[in-house]
Amino acid sequence: RPGLPRSPGGGESGLPRIPGGGEVYAGARAGGAQVYPAFRAASCMLLPGAPLLRWPLRCSLRHPPARCLMELRALVSALGDFASLSLAESWDNVGLLVEPSPPHTVNTLFLTNDLTEEVMEEAVQRKAELVLSYHPPIFAPLKRVTWQTWKERLVVRALEHRVGIYSPHTAYDAVPHGVNAWLAKGLGACTCIPLRPSAAPSQPAEGTHRVEFCVGSPERLDTLLSKIRGIQEISCLTTLPARVEGEEQTRVTLSCSQKALLEVVALLSQNSLLYHRTEILLLQKPLLPHTGMGRLCTLSEPVSLSDVMGRIKSHLKLPHIRLALGTGKALESPVKKVALCAGSGSSVLKGTEADLYLTGEMSHHDVLDAVANGISVILCEHSNTERGFLSELREALAVHLQNKINIVVSEKDRDPLQVV
């Protein structure tokens, strides 16, 4: 090493110096050049007879950024916080539908409206570890998992490639920042309320009714409590001292289901005095603000039906939609109130007073009923009223998940119907 030339900013070899005293050396051999790893100065040496090559070498000591990962269960929990599955309809099949064997970590979350075989292959190609499919690909129970039907093949392919499948469906319909709220944005400035509000899922915790009565005799109290405890679906049974008409008594309070209520009433009716002093309260869960199925939107200013159609086409990026004019209505008729429901909205929209119904699909006879009542109907095909929400969902989830994972939207997902 003595006598080797130095260069500004470099080591004795004229090559880049590594922080801490090491230098990069390159040795030439027959058949080409070979680059040797960098060493600290104390252990750095040249191979005998290897001339120095003054190549413009660069040495980066920066470590590549670690991949962003989330454990599957943690991600599923976070998705539940974003939109509680308790808000989904009772008939729906939501949540984690396919789970690879643990441990399973997720780097890429793949969003789609419908999980078809083509979309599944896209998810595999994009190395997704979890697919969030708005519509549940598993709805009717599967009696077997073979290569026979396309939905069975989805499960097979998912497990082969260790891809989980999660579906929120009607939970995303209900939340204030969900599909129906996104669909309403296409109407312009308006105020919206749910057509069918959602109730708080955790209140009351148990039971549908509360029963209260007072007992004076300690012996009778013990007998009653013993019989009550033998009734199924009884909860929150409490006793407190009370003074009734100047007498010391015990107030008994309990919560129960509709079924248990019949047994409790039958038991208390055996004593006419006790029965007539019984109070029965119906426990109702409080409604959640801005949460529920469908939306009734009141436009800030009335606009013509023709203008509303243009807004909807623009919002959904559709060249064509289907229209049924209400009796006595025309394209120039003013629209002030719009009842909407993404997807198939007949059951939610039916009976609502509005100038216009907006949904993806309705039965022939439901359309006739609306038209006869002077309500115009716009149909955009089922998933066309939902799919555009995915782009907004991607941004919302990125914030909610603190950018811990990659989130991509399917490019293959599309409505199966097209106008030809």
XYZ file of C-alpha atoms in Angstrom:
420
model
C 0.000 0.000 0.000
C 2.845 2.526 0.532
C 3.275 4.839 -2.426
C -0.198 4.379 -3.893
C -1.555 7.598 -5.322
C -4.333 9.387 -3.528
C -7.161 11.294 -5.056
C -9.327 13.988 -3.553
C -12.137 12.431 -1.597
C -10.862 8.931 -2.283
C -8.523 6.398 -0.696
C -4.988 5.501 -1.566
C -6.185 3.647 -4.630
C -8.038 6.642 -5.948
C -11.284 4.690 -5.551
C -14.131 5.660 -3.245
C -13.416 5.513 0.462
C -15.905 3.761 2.719
C -16.778 5.437 5.990
C -14.774 3.779 8.771
C -11.509 3.397 6.824
C -12.285 0.761 4.178
C -11.766 1.126 0.422
C -13.153 -0.651 -2.630
C -10.628 -2.563 -4.750
C -11.148 -4.289 -8.069
C -8.899 -7.051 -9.302
C -8.520 -7.949 -13.012
C -8.311 -11.529 -14.168
C -8.387 -13.306 -17.492
C -11.883 -13.264 -18.888
C -12.901 -9.987 -17.297
C -12.870 -7.934 -14.163
C -13.874 -9.068 -10.737
C -15.082 -6.760 -7.996
C -14.224 -7.712 -4.456
C -16.213 -6.711 -1.398
C -15.204 -3.762 0.682
C -13.278 -4.372 3.882
C -12.254 -2.235 6.744
C -8.716 -0.837 6.507
C -7.266 -3.294 9.000
C -8.211 -6.268 6.858
C -8.045 -4.762 3.357
C -5.518 -6.384 1.020
C -4.746 -6.815 -2.683
C -4.424 -10.166 -4.377
C -0.820 -10.703 -5.472
C -0.209 -9.522 -9.012
C -3.657 -8.026 -9.472
C -3.367 -4.583 -11.061
C -5.660 -1.846 -9.900
C -8.535 -0.873 -12.180
C -9.553 2.721 -11.935
C -13.235 2.130 -12.691
C -15.845 4.622 -11.545
C -17.244 2.275 -8.890
C -19.990 3.278 -6.519
C -20.585 1.744 -3.142
C -23.915 2.201 -1.401
C -24.205 1.308 2.247
C -27.888 2.187 2.490
C -30.129 -0.734 3.313
C -33.164 -1.226 1.029
C -36.408 -0.216 2.732
C -38.120 -3.050 4.558
C -41.350 -4.344 3.034
C -44.491 -3.032 4.649
C -46.381 -5.934 6.181
C -49.411 -6.510 8.377
C -50.448 -9.711 10.044
C -53.686 -10.970 8.505
C -55.604 -10.962 11.771
C -54.454 -7.423 12.561
C -55.515 -6.300 9.089
C -58.920 -7.974 9.394
C -59.410 -6.256 12.746
C -58.497 -2.899 11.191
C -60.939 -3.495 8.335
C -63.627 -4.200 10.931
C -62.841 -0.888 12.596
C -63.218 0.868 9.243
C -66.691 -0.642 8.731
C -68.176 -2.849 11.449
C -69.476 -6.147 10.094
C -72.299 -5.907 12.639
C -73.886 -3.351 10.288
C -74.267 -5.932 7.522
C -77.678 -7.421 6.764
C -78.523 -10.614 8.661
C -78.738 -12.624 5.426
C -75.317 -11.507 4.220
C -72.061 -13.493 4.297
C -69.348 -11.052 5.308
C -65.907 -11.087 6.866
C -62.905 -13.336 6.279
C -64.168 -16.074 3.941
C -60.898 -17.792 3.002
C -57.889 -17.878 5.322
C -54.494 -19.388 4.436
C -52.813 -21.334 7.205
C -51.242 -18.998 9.784
C -48.997 -17.187 10.124
C -50.066 -15.100 7.138
C -48.783 -11.601 6.485
C -50.127 -9.133 3.934
C -48.076 -6.752 1.853
C -50.615 -6.130 -0.944
C -54.379 -5.722 -0.486
C -56.277 -6.225 -3.747
C -59.680 -4.520 -4.172
C -62.416 -5.761 -6.489
C -66.172 -5.525 -6.769
C -66.642 -9.090 -8.036
C -64.104 -11.874 -7.636
C -64.255 -13.798 -10.906
C -61.669 -16.324 -12.067
C -60.099 -13.706 -14.319
C -59.839 -11.279 -11.419
C -58.371 -13.978 -9.167
C -55.602 -14.632 -11.694
C -54.927 -10.896 -11.765
C -54.637 -10.879 -7.971
C -52.176 -13.783 -8.112
C -50.105 -12.039 -10.798
C -49.982 -8.888 -8.678
C -48.803 -10.958 -5.710
C -51.703 -10.022 -3.462
C -51.929 -11.760 -0.091
C -55.504 -10.630 0.598
C -58.387 -9.921 -1.769
C -61.118 -7.586 -0.567
C -64.118 -8.495 -2.714
C -67.111 -6.227 -2.138
C -69.492 -9.021 -3.157
C -68.896 -12.264 -1.245
C -67.747 -14.942 -3.721
C -68.980 -17.568 -1.260
C -72.638 -17.014 -0.496
C -74.540 -20.275 -0.785
C -72.812 -22.952 1.334
C -70.237 -25.089 -0.484
C -70.692 -28.825 0.076
C -67.336 -29.598 -1.494
C -64.257 -27.805 -2.819
C -63.290 -29.337 -6.164
C -62.416 -28.115 -9.661
C -66.038 -28.583 -10.742
C -67.557 -25.078 -10.380
C -66.012 -21.651 -10.761
C -66.626 -20.618 -7.155
C -64.983 -23.791 -5.886
C -62.031 -23.099 -8.176
C -61.703 -19.630 -6.630
C -61.205 -21.212 -3.222
C -58.715 -23.736 -4.613
C -56.670 -21.051 -6.364
C -56.744 -18.807 -3.301
C -55.410 -21.527 -1.019
C -52.848 -22.718 -3.573
C -51.353 -19.236 -3.723
C -51.957 -18.366 -0.063
C -54.404 -15.572 -0.826
C -57.050 -14.678 1.751
C -60.521 -13.470 0.750
C -62.459 -10.862 2.737
C -65.894 -9.444 1.910
C -67.640 -6.460 3.584
C -70.684 -6.177 1.231
C -73.685 -4.605 3.004
C -71.510 -3.312 5.858
C -70.021 -0.951 3.257
C -73.553 -0.050 2.137
C -74.502 1.085 5.633
C -71.539 3.136 6.849
C -71.594 6.930 6.374
C -68.451 6.780 4.215
C -69.617 3.797 2.174
C -71.029 2.850 -1.212
C -74.388 4.652 -0.963
C -72.749 7.850 0.231
C -70.386 7.663 -2.762
C -73.307 7.074 -5.156
C -75.125 10.123 -3.758
C -72.158 12.343 -4.647
C -73.156 11.978 -8.285
C -76.338 13.982 -7.667
C -74.560 17.199 -6.785
C -75.193 19.318 -3.700
C -77.762 17.602 -1.476
C -78.531 16.427 2.038
C -79.000 12.703 2.643
C -80.505 10.494 5.309
C -80.595 6.668 5.397
C -83.788 5.097 4.090
C -83.487 2.301 6.624
C -81.369 3.476 9.579
C -79.054 1.073 11.394
C -79.351 0.497 15.128
C -76.381 0.397 17.492
C -75.365 -3.279 17.547
C -74.129 -3.354 21.154
C -77.021 -1.661 22.965
C -78.696 -3.192 24.801
C -76.108 -5.892 25.331
C -78.667 -8.636 25.927
C -82.418 -9.100 25.772
C -85.262 -7.360 24.028
C -87.408 -6.609 27.115
C -86.914 -5.485 30.701
C -89.217 -6.727 33.447
C -89.574 -5.055 36.855
C -91.702 -6.059 39.835
C -91.641 -5.830 43.635
C -91.917 -8.657 46.166
C -92.640 -8.174 49.875
C -92.179 -11.646 51.322
C -88.565 -12.905 51.498
C -89.785 -16.515 51.168
C -91.788 -15.691 48.043
C -88.774 -13.783 46.659
C -86.473 -16.784 47.067
C -88.995 -19.053 45.363
C -89.502 -16.655 42.441
C -85.780 -16.082 41.918
C -85.141 -19.807 41.902
C -87.745 -20.352 39.187
C -86.611 -17.331 37.171
C -83.016 -18.530 37.135
C -84.252 -21.757 35.568
C -85.596 -19.888 32.515
C -83.286 -19.713 29.498
C -82.321 -16.338 27.924
C -82.588 -14.363 31.171
C -79.865 -11.809 31.895
C -79.053 -8.840 34.143
C -81.078 -10.202 37.053
C -80.764 -7.739 39.964
C -82.490 -7.122 43.302
C -82.622 -3.855 45.234
C -84.433 -2.822 48.440
C -87.436 -0.567 47.778
C -90.255 1.045 49.744
C -93.677 0.621 48.150
C -96.740 2.176 49.804
C -94.834 2.426 53.088
C -93.755 -1.235 53.066
C -90.215 -2.576 52.731
C -90.023 -4.705 49.612
C -87.475 -5.936 47.072
C -87.471 -4.655 43.504
C -86.489 -7.304 40.962
C -85.227 -6.265 37.532
C -84.271 -8.554 34.674
C -83.673 -8.488 30.932
C -84.947 -11.271 28.714
C -85.652 -12.321 25.158
C -89.104 -12.360 23.559
C -89.297 -16.106 24.138
C -88.269 -15.871 27.802
C -90.724 -13.025 28.365
C -93.648 -15.390 27.829
C -92.348 -17.724 30.530
C -91.679 -14.875 32.965
C -95.176 -13.450 32.485
C -96.700 -16.911 32.935
C -94.791 -17.318 36.190
C -95.752 -13.899 37.561
C -99.427 -14.298 36.562
C -99.779 -17.079 39.133
C -99.977 -14.283 41.727
C -102.544 -11.677 40.679
C -101.203 -8.942 42.976
C -97.657 -9.474 41.784
C -98.760 -9.641 38.150
C -100.640 -6.332 38.261
C -97.599 -4.575 39.697
C -95.272 -5.816 36.966
C -93.785 -3.353 34.458
C -92.568 -4.554 31.060
C -90.368 -2.290 28.960
C -89.431 -2.831 25.329
C -85.715 -2.285 24.900
C -84.936 -0.475 21.667
C -81.443 0.025 20.330
C -80.566 3.655 19.521
C -80.232 4.523 15.840
C -76.793 5.367 14.496
C -76.541 8.787 12.805
C -75.999 8.793 9.019
C -75.807 4.992 9.002
C -78.095 2.516 7.264
C -79.301 1.123 3.969
C -80.082 3.370 1.011
C -80.273 7.156 1.038
C -83.034 9.714 0.607
C -81.350 12.734 -0.930
C -82.859 16.209 -1.100
C -81.177 18.365 -3.722
C -80.252 21.895 -2.688
C -81.997 23.153 -5.829
C -84.473 21.274 -8.061
C -82.992 20.236 -11.415
C -84.525 18.610 -14.462
C -84.569 14.860 -14.807
C -82.421 15.273 -17.908
C -79.743 17.095 -15.877
C -79.810 14.414 -13.177
C -79.260 11.754 -15.837
C -76.227 13.641 -17.137
C -74.760 13.925 -13.653
C -75.218 10.229 -12.986
C -73.636 9.224 -16.306
C -70.659 11.441 -15.559
C -70.244 10.148 -12.005
C -70.491 6.485 -13.002
C -68.568 6.998 -16.256
C -71.340 5.323 -18.260
C -72.375 6.196 -21.819
C -75.839 4.706 -21.323
C -78.300 4.149 -18.471
C -81.884 2.871 -18.441
C -84.795 5.190 -17.683
C -88.468 4.601 -16.883
C -90.465 7.834 -16.812
C -93.003 8.137 -14.033
C -96.603 8.638 -15.047
C -97.120 12.271 -16.059
C -93.366 13.001 -15.996
C -91.040 14.182 -18.777
C -87.288 14.746 -19.180
C -87.844 18.383 -18.235
C -89.730 17.515 -15.026
C -88.043 18.885 -11.880
C -86.353 16.502 -9.480
C -85.984 17.487 -5.832
C -85.918 14.180 -3.939
C -83.971 11.105 -5.040
C -84.169 7.733 -3.261
C -81.142 5.608 -4.088
C -79.655 2.250 -3.212
C -76.539 0.755 -4.769
C -76.873 -2.692 -6.319
C -80.342 -4.208 -6.240
C -82.456 -1.690 -4.356
C -86.093 -2.750 -4.734
C -86.583 -3.896 -1.148
C -85.060 -0.692 0.246
C -86.677 1.791 -2.154
C -90.187 0.353 -2.263
C -92.809 2.674 -0.762
C -90.482 5.674 -0.487
C -91.927 8.982 -1.650
C -89.497 10.585 -4.103
C -89.287 12.071 -7.579
C -86.719 9.523 -8.701
C -85.431 6.067 -7.785
C -81.758 5.383 -8.560
C -80.342 1.868 -8.303
C -78.542 -0.815 -10.257
C -81.408 -3.171 -10.967
C -85.091 -3.655 -10.091
C -87.631 -6.275 -11.040
C -89.989 -5.534 -13.903
C -93.022 -5.319 -11.617
C -91.303 -3.075 -9.077
C -90.489 -0.654 -11.891
C -94.143 -0.710 -12.985
C -95.264 0.062 -9.427
C -92.914 3.042 -9.169
C -93.937 4.410 -12.563
C -97.636 4.103 -11.674
C -96.969 6.232 -8.588
C -95.380 8.966 -10.705
C -91.801 8.063 -9.720
C -89.194 7.878 -12.465
C -86.617 5.081 -12.262
C -82.973 5.040 -13.379
C -81.195 1.674 -13.596
C -77.446 1.498 -14.239
C -76.830 -2.290 -13.920
C -76.007 -3.812 -10.564
C -72.270 -3.415 -10.090
C -72.009 -0.154 -12.035
C -73.535 1.577 -9.006
C -70.824 0.098 -6.755
C -67.543 -0.366 -8.618
C -66.530 3.294 -8.793
C -66.416 3.366 -4.997
C -63.256 1.228 -5.040
C -60.991 4.134 -6.024
C -62.320 6.201 -3.135
C -62.024 3.165 -0.860
C -58.362 2.715 -1.765
C -57.561 6.246 -0.618
C -59.640 5.935 2.560
C -58.047 2.613 3.521
C -54.557 3.941 2.862
C -55.189 6.620 5.483
C -56.947 4.237 7.863
C -54.124 1.675 7.638
C -51.443 4.398 7.857
C -49.929 3.329 4.520
C -48.596 0.131 6.088
C -49.434 -1.977 3.027
C -49.869 -1.597 -0.711
C -53.461 -1.246 -1.908
C -54.348 -1.855 -5.561
C -57.621 -1.913 -7.497
C -58.445 -4.591 -10.051
C -58.203 -3.630 -13.705
C -60.066 -6.752 -14.885
C -63.190 -6.312 -12.748
C -66.218 -5.184 -14.771
C -69.989 -5.539 -14.937
C -70.934 -8.678 -16.902
C -73.624 -6.812 -18.881
C -72.981 -4.348 -21.665
C -75.167 -2.496 -24.170
C -74.582 -3.713 -27.750
